[in-house]
Amino acid sequence: MTIDTFTTAALADEFNELLVGGRVQDTVQLDHDTFGMEIYTNRERRYLLLCAEATTPRALITPERLRRGVMSPSTMGLLIRNRLEGMKLVAVRQPPWERVLIFDFLDETGEIQLILEMIERRANLLMVENDIILDCVRRVGADENRYRVSLPKHPYVPPPPMEGKIHPAELNPKTLNSLLMREPDQKAWSVLVKNVYGFSPFLAKEAIFRAYNQIDLKASEVNPYGLDAALGSFLRSLLRNEWHPGVAVDAKGIVKGVAAYPLTHLGEWETVPTISEALSSYYGRLEGGAVYEAAREPIRLQIQNAQKKLERKLGSLKKSLVASADVEFLRMAGELLLAYQYNIQKGQALFEAEYEVDAAPLKIKLNPELTPLDNAKAYFEKYEKAKRGRQQVPEHIAQVESELEFLDQLATDLDLAENWQDIGEVQETLMKKGYWQGKKVQHPKGGQSGPLRYVTPEGFVIWVGRNARQNEDVTFKKGEDVDIWMHARGVPGSHVVVKTNGRKVPPTILEQAARFAAYYSKLRTEEKVDVITAERRHVRKLKGGHPGQVSVREELGNLRVKPMAVPEKTEKGEF
C-alpha cells in the first residue's frame, strides 16, 4: 500500500501537533529498516515508529512502547541512539508534493535532520547534519545512482523534483479536458496520476469513482465537467489540510487501504481519530510478526551454534568408539609382546607373533624407540582406555543426542513463540543450560505463559503445550492416567492431553486434538502429519532428561491429520 502525498501531509500535521516540542527519551531498533523513539511531550510519552522497508515504508505514532528486536543495533541504530537521545524535536516538514518527512532535532550542539523517504523500492532513512549524510539505512553509490549518492560523508541530495505537472488548485473543466485528451485510450485515473501533483492511484481512482461509480473508464469516456464537480469540495478540503483519516474495509473485515481522505471505491469506510491509528489498522500490531521474528533471530543463532558444537562432539565420540575386536587385539598384542619380548630386536618396527597353531601370525606394530616391555605397556594402556571407552562412550553419546533433541525442541519452541514471554523463556533456558554466549537480549518483562486450553462443544477439555516447560505441565500436572496423550511422531512439538473424565472420547475429538498436536510441532507447515496417541499412564519422564522429554511404553495408535491451530474464538469452545 502506498502512503501518498496527502497522507504524508496529514502525518506531518499530526506529528507537529503531538510530538513537536518533545524530547527524545529513548530509541530502539526493531529490525534492519525500522526504528522507534520515545518522545516526552506535554507530560506524556509518545512512541514514534519510522520504517524504511522497501515495500512498506511508513511513519506513525504507536499506542504502545516499541520493543527492541535486534541483538546488536546497526551503525545507523547506534548513531540514532548516540546523537538523538536527549535532543528536542522542533519541527516536522514535508517538501512540497513529496512522500518525504524531515524531522528537525535540536540541542546545544546544533541541529540534526532525520529524513524518511517513503518511496517504494527506494525507501530510505537518512541522518543529516549541515547537509552532509552521517549515515543511512540504504546506502546507494554512484554506480547505482549518479544523481543521488546516499553514503556517509556525502552531501544530501533530495529526490529529483517532479516537473510538468499541474497543481490541483488549477484543475477545472478546461484543464481536465486537456489532460484527458492527451491519452484518450488510457485509464482516466492513470492520466490524472501522471499529470497532477499529489494524485496517487488511490486519490485518482476515488475521484473517478465519485463521478461515475466505477474506476476503469478510459480518459475519452470521462466528462470533464462531471469529474470537476465530483472533485469539488473533496479536493478543496485536502488542499486546506482538512483530514478525514480512516480505513477501507471489505466484506470480510480486511483493511484494503488507508488514507487521510475517504476511499469509498475500496469498500466500507471506517473513520478513525488519527492517520497513525489508520496505518496501525492496516499494518497490524507493531509488536507482531516482523518484530517477533527479528527478536527470534539472535536466539535462533545461539541454538544453531550450540547444535554445531554438539554435533562435532558427537562425531568425535563416535570416532573414539573402538570396535570390540579392536579392543581384544590391543589386549592380545600386549600379552604377546610380553611373551616374546626376548625375540624382539632393538629398533624393530613390526613383530609377527605366533599365537595359534593353525592361525596366521598376528602382526604387531612397534615403536622402534621403545623397549619390547615398554611397547607392551603402551598396548595395555591403550587397551584399558579403549575398554573404558566401550563402557562410557555410549553413555556420553546418548547424553549428547539427548541434548541435541532438547535443542531441537527449543528451536521449535522459538518458532512457535507468539509473545515476548515465550521468546524470552527460550533465551532464559539457553542461559541456564550454559548455551548462551555474549550479552543477554532484553525483552519486555512478563510472567510465564501457560498452555492453551480448549473446550470442545461436547465439553471435552484439550490442553496444548507450546514449549518444553508447558509440555511438562500438560503431561504430568494437567494429565491423569485415564487421559489421552498425543504428540507429532518423530519430531519436536507439543504435548496434547485430552481430558476424558472417564468418558470415551469420540473419534472427531481425537482427530481435532491430533490436529492441534500437528500444528504446534516442527511439521506445522506439512500437508499431513503422523501423530502418536497413547494413554497418559504409558507416558514416562526420561531419566535425567530435560523438561518435556518422555518415553512412551505403549501406543494406542497413529493418526495422520492436517495441522490446525487452536481457534482463537469459537461459539461453543472456549479457552
XYZ file of C-alpha atoms in Angstrom:
575
model
C 0.000 0.000 0.000
C 1.259 3.469 -0.943
C 1.397 6.332 1.529
C 0.616 9.209 -0.813
C 1.380 12.924 -0.714
C -1.757 13.957 1.163
C -1.418 11.153 3.707
C 2.196 12.257 4.219
C 0.939 15.804 4.800
C -1.574 14.501 7.338
C 1.232 12.682 9.152
C 3.322 15.865 9.238
C 0.391 17.770 10.754
C -0.208 15.033 13.332
C 3.459 14.890 14.334
C 3.694 18.676 14.615
C 0.651 18.691 16.877
C 1.533 15.719 19.088
C 5.331 15.405 19.035
C 6.996 18.735 18.277
C 8.436 20.345 21.392
C 9.114 16.963 22.957
C 12.471 15.490 23.865
C 13.774 12.101 22.722
C 13.957 9.916 25.829
C 14.846 6.570 24.274
C 15.470 4.945 20.889
C 15.219 1.320 19.769
C 15.883 -0.642 16.604
C 13.117 -3.098 15.748
C 14.764 -4.615 12.676
C 17.235 -3.589 9.986
C 14.922 -0.969 8.472
C 12.718 0.031 11.409
C 13.440 2.342 14.337
C 11.434 3.675 17.246
C 11.656 6.698 19.519
C 10.114 7.555 22.846
C 9.360 11.280 22.845
C 8.291 13.020 26.045
C 5.994 15.974 25.408
C 3.269 17.716 27.407
C 3.873 15.355 30.342
C 3.151 12.365 28.144
C 5.296 9.719 26.471
C 4.567 9.067 22.818
C 6.141 6.446 20.595
C 7.192 7.214 17.034
C 7.919 4.454 14.525
C 9.941 5.128 11.361
C 10.262 2.327 8.802
C 12.336 2.457 5.600
C 11.390 -1.024 4.413
C 11.383 -1.146 0.614
C 7.825 -2.481 0.266
C 6.099 -0.874 3.266
C 7.802 2.407 4.262
C 5.813 4.265 6.895
C 5.806 6.607 9.871
C 3.279 6.639 12.684
C 2.684 7.171 16.385
C 2.074 3.845 18.111
C -0.114 3.348 21.194
C 2.375 1.018 22.866
C 6.028 1.279 23.731
C 8.205 -0.143 20.980
C 10.482 -3.032 21.857
C 13.999 -3.749 20.691
C 14.004 -6.531 18.116
C 17.676 -6.937 17.226
C 20.506 -8.375 19.301
C 23.016 -5.719 18.224
C 21.971 -2.392 16.673
C 23.320 -1.476 13.247
C 25.626 1.510 12.752
C 22.518 3.534 11.903
C 20.818 2.315 15.073
C 23.844 3.263 17.174
C 24.006 6.684 15.532
C 20.321 7.369 16.183
C 20.794 6.400 19.822
C 24.027 8.328 20.369
C 23.025 11.510 18.555
C 19.267 11.859 19.026
C 18.663 10.783 22.620
C 18.232 13.954 24.642
C 17.575 16.150 21.601
C 14.388 18.170 21.129
C 12.120 17.657 18.126
C 11.494 21.198 16.855
C 9.709 20.627 13.528
C 8.393 18.043 11.089
C 8.388 19.157 7.459
C 7.177 17.795 4.138
C 8.830 19.051 0.930
C 6.058 20.112 -1.494
C 4.272 17.133 -3.062
C 6.876 14.658 -1.821
C 6.378 11.474 0.188
C 9.202 12.635 2.419
C 9.206 13.670 6.083
C 12.030 15.727 7.574
C 12.344 15.621 11.372
C 14.366 18.539 12.780
C 16.116 17.857 16.110
C 17.945 20.480 18.146
C 20.182 20.699 21.210
C 23.047 22.895 22.403
C 25.457 21.228 19.943
C 23.390 22.082 16.881
C 20.687 20.719 14.594
C 20.260 17.284 13.016
C 17.711 16.108 10.465
C 16.286 12.626 10.240
C 14.825 12.246 6.747
C 12.371 9.466 5.921
C 11.803 8.908 2.203
C 8.661 6.786 1.845
C 9.149 5.848 -1.795
C 8.590 2.179 -2.630
C 11.691 0.238 -3.701
C 13.821 3.305 -2.951
C 12.724 3.944 0.628
C 15.423 5.261 2.930
C 16.061 6.810 6.328
C 18.968 9.235 6.496
C 20.595 11.242 9.284
C 21.880 14.580 8.003
C 23.929 17.312 9.671
C 24.786 20.557 7.865
C 23.518 18.969 4.621
C 26.015 16.085 4.960
C 24.823 12.489 5.368
C 26.048 10.941 8.625
C 24.559 7.532 7.840
C 21.531 5.927 6.219
C 19.653 2.638 6.177
C 20.092 2.027 2.451
C 23.451 3.063 1.064
C 23.453 3.960 -2.640
C 26.705 4.548 -4.525
C 27.376 6.402 -7.766
C 27.313 3.087 -9.643
C 23.614 2.766 -8.758
C 22.509 6.397 -8.949
C 24.752 9.150 -10.275
C 22.279 11.875 -9.391
C 21.729 10.829 -5.777
C 24.583 9.224 -3.874
C 23.396 8.187 -0.404
C 26.566 7.466 1.544
C 28.116 8.795 4.762
C 30.164 12.000 4.319
C 28.385 12.838 1.050
C 26.021 15.824 0.568
C 22.344 15.036 0.917
C 20.525 15.446 -2.389
C 16.699 15.489 -2.214
C 14.681 13.328 -4.611
C 14.534 14.895 -8.081
C 11.686 17.418 -8.311
C 8.590 16.489 -10.264
C 8.177 18.711 -13.305
C 5.474 19.323 -15.852
C 2.555 18.550 -13.560
C -0.436 20.713 -12.739
C -1.257 21.989 -9.248
C -4.573 20.508 -8.035
C -5.892 24.041 -7.370
C -5.629 24.766 -11.106
C -7.962 21.929 -12.070
C -11.141 22.988 -13.844
C -13.199 21.525 -16.710
C -10.887 23.073 -19.318
C -7.599 21.809 -17.821
C -9.140 18.415 -17.054
C -10.312 18.065 -20.664
C -6.842 18.989 -21.925
C -5.227 16.378 -19.673
C -7.663 13.612 -20.504
C -7.309 14.158 -24.248
C -3.532 13.719 -24.078
C -4.015 9.965 -23.662
C -7.634 9.197 -24.528
C -7.153 5.417 -24.604
C -5.507 5.220 -21.167
C -7.361 4.704 -17.904
C -8.630 8.072 -16.733
C -7.232 7.627 -13.232
C -3.798 6.802 -14.681
C -3.794 10.042 -16.685
C -4.541 12.016 -13.505
C -1.682 10.315 -11.640
C 0.781 11.211 -14.413
C -0.250 14.835 -14.740
C -1.456 16.237 -11.389
C 0.665 16.922 -8.309
C -0.355 14.824 -5.311
C -2.612 12.438 -7.220
C -1.820 8.884 -6.173
C -3.613 5.855 -7.654
C -5.852 5.846 -4.550
C -6.814 9.508 -4.934
C -7.263 9.360 -8.704
C -9.430 6.230 -8.542
C -11.500 7.814 -5.774
C -12.098 10.885 -7.958
C -13.271 8.792 -10.930
C -15.396 6.583 -8.666
C -17.151 9.591 -7.113
C -18.039 10.869 -10.555
C -19.060 7.586 -12.226
C -19.352 4.911 -9.515
C -16.676 2.900 -11.304
C -12.918 3.287 -11.766
C -11.913 1.635 -15.054
C -13.161 4.231 -17.531
C -10.888 5.391 -20.328
C -9.919 9.054 -20.402
C -12.064 9.584 -23.511
C -15.124 8.293 -21.626
C -14.879 10.867 -18.832
C -16.810 14.137 -18.938
C -14.501 16.843 -17.516
C -17.455 18.776 -16.090
C -18.710 15.734 -14.189
C -15.213 14.975 -12.897
C -14.673 18.587 -11.820
C -17.976 18.538 -9.925
C -17.002 15.297 -8.178
C -13.643 16.720 -7.138
C -15.210 19.949 -5.849
C -15.247 20.219 -2.069
C -13.384 16.902 -1.744
C -10.212 18.319 -3.298
C -10.587 21.744 -1.678
C -10.667 20.192 1.804
C -7.429 18.314 1.076
C -5.705 21.494 -0.087
C -6.780 23.141 3.194
C -5.299 20.221 5.175
C -8.719 19.152 6.431
C -8.120 15.497 7.106
C -10.629 12.658 7.484
C -8.391 9.659 8.214
C -9.751 6.163 8.087
C -9.533 2.672 6.633
C -11.394 0.993 3.777
C -12.687 -2.428 4.850
C -14.048 -5.183 2.603
C -16.928 -7.550 3.359
C -14.589 -9.890 5.278
C -13.362 -7.097 7.543
C -9.928 -6.948 5.897
C -8.364 -3.488 5.666
C -7.800 -2.747 1.958
C -6.480 0.782 2.131
C -5.591 3.735 4.344
C -5.709 7.444 3.587
C -6.298 10.886 5.059
C -9.497 11.070 2.984
C -12.342 8.570 2.408
C -11.632 5.742 -0.052
C -15.188 4.764 -0.869
C -14.165 2.849 -4.024
C -12.426 0.186 -1.881
C -15.346 -0.756 0.350
C -16.873 0.405 3.602
C -15.084 3.450 5.032
C -14.354 3.464 8.765
C -13.244 6.789 10.222
C -10.551 6.840 12.926
C -9.233 9.767 15.013
C -5.712 9.920 13.519
C -3.842 8.797 10.447
C -1.469 6.875 12.744
C -4.370 4.775 14.003
C -5.425 4.121 10.424
C -1.927 2.957 9.489
C -1.782 0.758 12.597
C -5.002 -0.928 11.483
C -3.526 -1.680 8.081
C -0.070 -2.845 9.094
C -1.307 -4.810 12.084
C 0.018 -4.835 15.627
C 3.507 -3.401 15.572
C 4.585 -5.882 18.215
C 3.727 -8.796 15.959
C 5.214 -10.722 13.049
C 8.307 -8.925 11.827
C 9.342 -7.586 15.225
C 8.959 -11.008 16.852
C 10.932 -12.562 14.005
C 13.715 -10.031 14.500
C 13.757 -10.927 18.208
C 13.864 -14.651 17.414
C 16.855 -14.371 15.089
C 19.693 -13.874 17.641
C 18.246 -16.644 19.829
C 17.952 -18.955 16.831
C 21.614 -18.239 16.052
C 22.632 -19.238 19.595
C 20.707 -22.517 19.255
C 22.355 -23.250 15.906
C 25.825 -22.549 17.321
C 25.156 -24.891 20.262
C 23.878 -27.581 17.888
C 27.016 -27.343 15.730
C 29.271 -27.759 18.780
C 27.334 -30.781 19.989
C 27.322 -32.338 16.516
C 31.111 -32.002 16.382
C 31.346 -33.564 19.839
C 29.064 -36.404 18.769
C 31.230 -37.072 15.722
C 34.360 -37.203 17.880
C 32.711 -39.576 20.342
C 31.621 -41.928 17.591
C 35.127 -41.930 16.133
C 36.573 -42.756 19.552
C 34.261 -45.723 19.947
C 36.624 -48.667 19.298
C 35.108 -51.894 17.973
C 35.118 -54.944 20.295
C 37.551 -56.838 18.017
C 39.970 -53.904 18.084
C 39.830 -53.773 21.884
C 40.642 -57.500 22.061
C 43.556 -57.009 19.657
C 45.124 -54.420 21.988
C 44.987 -56.872 24.903
C 46.440 -59.741 22.853
C 49.206 -57.518 21.453
C 50.307 -56.533 24.948
C 50.316 -60.134 26.185
C 52.189 -61.454 23.115
C 54.833 -58.733 23.352
C 55.443 -59.732 26.970
C 55.701 -63.389 25.999
C 58.052 -62.758 23.050
C 59.970 -59.770 24.425
C 63.287 -61.607 24.159
C 62.664 -62.408 20.476
C 62.291 -58.747 19.527
C 65.330 -56.910 18.173
C 66.238 -53.378 19.159
C 64.740 -50.807 16.739
C 62.309 -53.338 15.271
C 59.102 -51.668 13.866
C 56.956 -54.774 13.278
C 56.712 -58.112 15.055
C 54.781 -61.161 13.859
C 53.703 -63.283 16.829
C 52.580 -66.890 16.583
C 49.596 -67.363 18.878
C 47.555 -70.281 17.498
C 48.738 -73.445 15.726
C 46.674 -73.075 12.552
C 46.303 -69.286 12.615
C 48.347 -66.741 10.698
C 50.849 -64.762 12.802
C 49.491 -61.620 14.468
C 51.211 -58.543 13.061
C 52.004 -56.020 15.820
C 53.357 -52.556 15.069
C 56.115 -51.372 17.410
C 57.607 -48.065 18.373
C 61.299 -48.574 17.419
C 62.385 -46.113 20.106
C 60.796 -48.145 22.923
C 61.914 -51.394 24.521
C 59.766 -54.509 23.983
C 58.499 -54.163 27.574
C 57.530 -50.502 27.074
C 55.776 -51.386 23.823
C 53.769 -53.995 25.729
C 52.895 -51.448 28.415
C 51.763 -48.988 25.728
C 49.392 -51.596 24.271
C 47.989 -52.399 27.720
C 47.360 -48.679 28.342
C 45.538 -48.401 25.010
C 43.545 -51.484 25.921
C 42.449 -50.052 29.284
C 41.477 -46.755 27.663
C 39.548 -48.492 24.885
C 37.813 -50.761 27.400
C 36.715 -47.756 29.464
C 35.574 -46.088 26.273
C 33.480 -49.089 25.332
C 31.760 -48.716 28.688
C 31.498 -44.886 28.875
C 31.318 -43.552 25.310
C 27.848 -44.994 24.534
C 26.560 -43.208 27.631
C 28.203 -39.951 26.511
C 26.777 -40.397 23.016
C 23.292 -40.864 24.486
C 23.729 -37.696 26.573
C 24.817 -35.622 23.564
C 21.977 -37.000 21.441
C 19.566 -36.085 24.250
C 20.985 -32.542 24.316
C 20.583 -32.258 20.551
C 16.957 -33.380 20.839
C 16.431 -30.782 23.560
C 17.945 -28.009 21.415
C 15.771 -29.130 18.508
C 12.771 -28.803 20.822
C 13.921 -25.310 21.861
C 14.234 -24.312 18.194
C 10.655 -25.461 17.658
C 9.550 -23.645 20.837
C 11.099 -20.474 19.421
C 9.314 -20.846 16.081
C 6.007 -21.407 17.895
C 6.519 -18.484 20.320
C 3.722 -15.951 19.868
C 4.640 -13.393 22.536
C 7.634 -11.805 24.240
C 7.342 -14.072 27.284
C 7.682 -17.271 25.235
C 10.611 -15.860 23.245
C 12.322 -14.736 26.449
C 11.736 -18.129 28.052
C 13.718 -19.862 25.300
C 16.580 -17.442 25.903
C 16.453 -17.987 29.676
C 16.556 -21.760 29.162
C 19.621 -21.462 26.935
C 21.333 -19.319 29.559
C 20.538 -21.727 32.400
C 21.899 -24.660 30.396
C 25.098 -22.775 29.563
C 24.442 -22.487 25.839
C 24.184 -18.689 25.668
C 27.246 -16.753 24.502
C 27.551 -12.979 24.859
C 25.133 -10.420 26.233
C 21.539 -11.171 27.076
C 18.934 -9.709 24.714
C 16.456 -7.655 26.722
C 12.773 -8.340 26.104
C 9.659 -6.937 27.761
C 9.069 -8.371 31.200
C 6.147 -10.607 31.993
C 5.184 -13.806 33.709
C 5.481 -17.179 32.066
C 2.690 -18.017 29.663
C 0.604 -21.117 30.220
C -0.542 -23.897 27.897
C -3.591 -23.440 25.689
C -6.899 -24.745 26.997
C -9.659 -25.531 24.544
C -13.149 -26.772 25.391
C -14.979 -28.648 22.641
C -18.721 -28.221 22.083
C -19.109 -31.692 23.662
C -17.414 -30.487 26.836
C -14.025 -32.194 26.447
C -11.059 -30.134 27.628
C -7.942 -30.246 25.439
C -4.650 -28.963 26.854
C -1.926 -27.916 24.406
C 1.662 -27.217 25.445
C 3.730 -24.895 23.240
C 7.184 -25.262 24.765
C 9.182 -27.724 26.876
C 8.036 -26.312 30.220
C 4.386 -26.224 29.169
C 4.675 -29.770 27.802
C 5.889 -30.957 31.202
C 2.946 -29.198 32.839
C 0.369 -30.551 30.374
C 1.535 -34.168 30.606
C 2.343 -34.552 34.280
C 0.181 -31.924 36.028
C -2.867 -31.445 33.825
C -2.886 -35.017 32.544
C -4.090 -38.047 34.516
C -3.630 -41.758 33.861
C -7.003 -42.135 32.112
C -6.468 -39.195 29.743
C -5.353 -39.399 26.097
C -1.869 -38.084 25.290
C -0.708 -37.013 21.806
C 2.489 -35.868 20.100
C 3.674 -35.446 16.490
C 5.675 -38.546 15.627
C 9.451 -38.303 15.493
C 9.799 -34.516 15.740
C 9.832 -31.843 18.460
C 6.456 -30.411 19.268
C 3.509 -30.008 21.576
C 2.278 -32.408 24.219
C -1.510 -32.542 23.899
C -3.783 -34.066 26.527
C -7.495 -34.783 26.097
C -9.207 -34.889 29.493
C -11.556 -37.864 29.475
C -13.027 -37.775 32.990
C -13.645 -41.475 32.489
C -15.634 -40.961 29.272
C -14.956 -42.495 25.878
C -13.554 -39.837 23.542
C -15.300 -39.639 20.138
C -13.067 -40.029 17.044
C -13.859 -36.455 15.961
C -12.430 -35.087 19.221
C -9.325 -37.272 18.904
C -8.785 -36.020 15.369
C -9.195 -32.401 16.455
C -6.669 -32.818 19.281
C -4.260 -34.577 16.907
C -4.522 -31.642 14.503
C -3.514 -29.319 17.354
C -0.514 -31.562 18.111
C 0.474 -31.488 14.438
C 0.182 -27.708 14.173
C 2.235 -26.969 17.288
C 5.151 -29.063 16.063
C 8.127 -28.805 13.756
C 5.918 -30.114 10.917
C 3.191 -27.455 11.190
C 3.572 -26.462 7.505
C 3.220 -30.034 6.181
C 0.039 -31.169 4.460
C -0.291 -34.263 6.694
C 1.438 -35.231 9.946
C 1.571 -38.541 11.846
C 0.548 -38.152 15.493
C 1.149 -40.672 18.295
C -1.785 -41.393 20.600
C -1.358 -43.122 23.952
C -2.959 -43.384 27.334
C -1.332 -40.896 29.651
C -0.381 -43.711 32.085
C 2.016 -45.122 29.482
C 3.979 -41.858 29.192
C 7.054 -41.601 31.421
C 9.683 -38.939 32.040
C 13.091 -39.778 30.627
C 15.535 -40.436 33.449
C 17.908 -37.481 33.594
C 16.096 -35.849 30.680
C 15.087 -32.233 30.212
C 11.536 -30.949 30.821
C 9.162 -32.417 28.277
C 11.422 -35.333 27.311
C 9.425 -38.545 27.664
C 9.204 -42.161 26.579
C 6.015 -43.949 25.540
C 5.766 -47.566 26.682
C 2.644 -48.453 24.724
C 0.745 -46.626 21.980
C -2.958 -46.629 21.224
C -2.235 -45.965 17.576
C -1.370 -43.383 14.939
C -3.479 -40.576 13.468
C -2.490 -38.912 10.195
C -4.014 -35.447 10.165
C -3.825 -31.975 8.665
C -2.328 -29.416 11.118
C -4.731 -26.883 12.628
C -4.188 -24.113 15.177
C -6.293 -23.864 18.291
C -9.092 -21.431 17.317
C -8.822 -18.016 18.942
C -12.581 -17.726 19.187
C -15.378 -20.215 18.732
C -19.065 -20.115 19.513
C -19.107 -23.226 21.667
C -15.464 -23.750 22.537
C -13.507 -21.581 24.915
C -10.082 -21.181 26.459
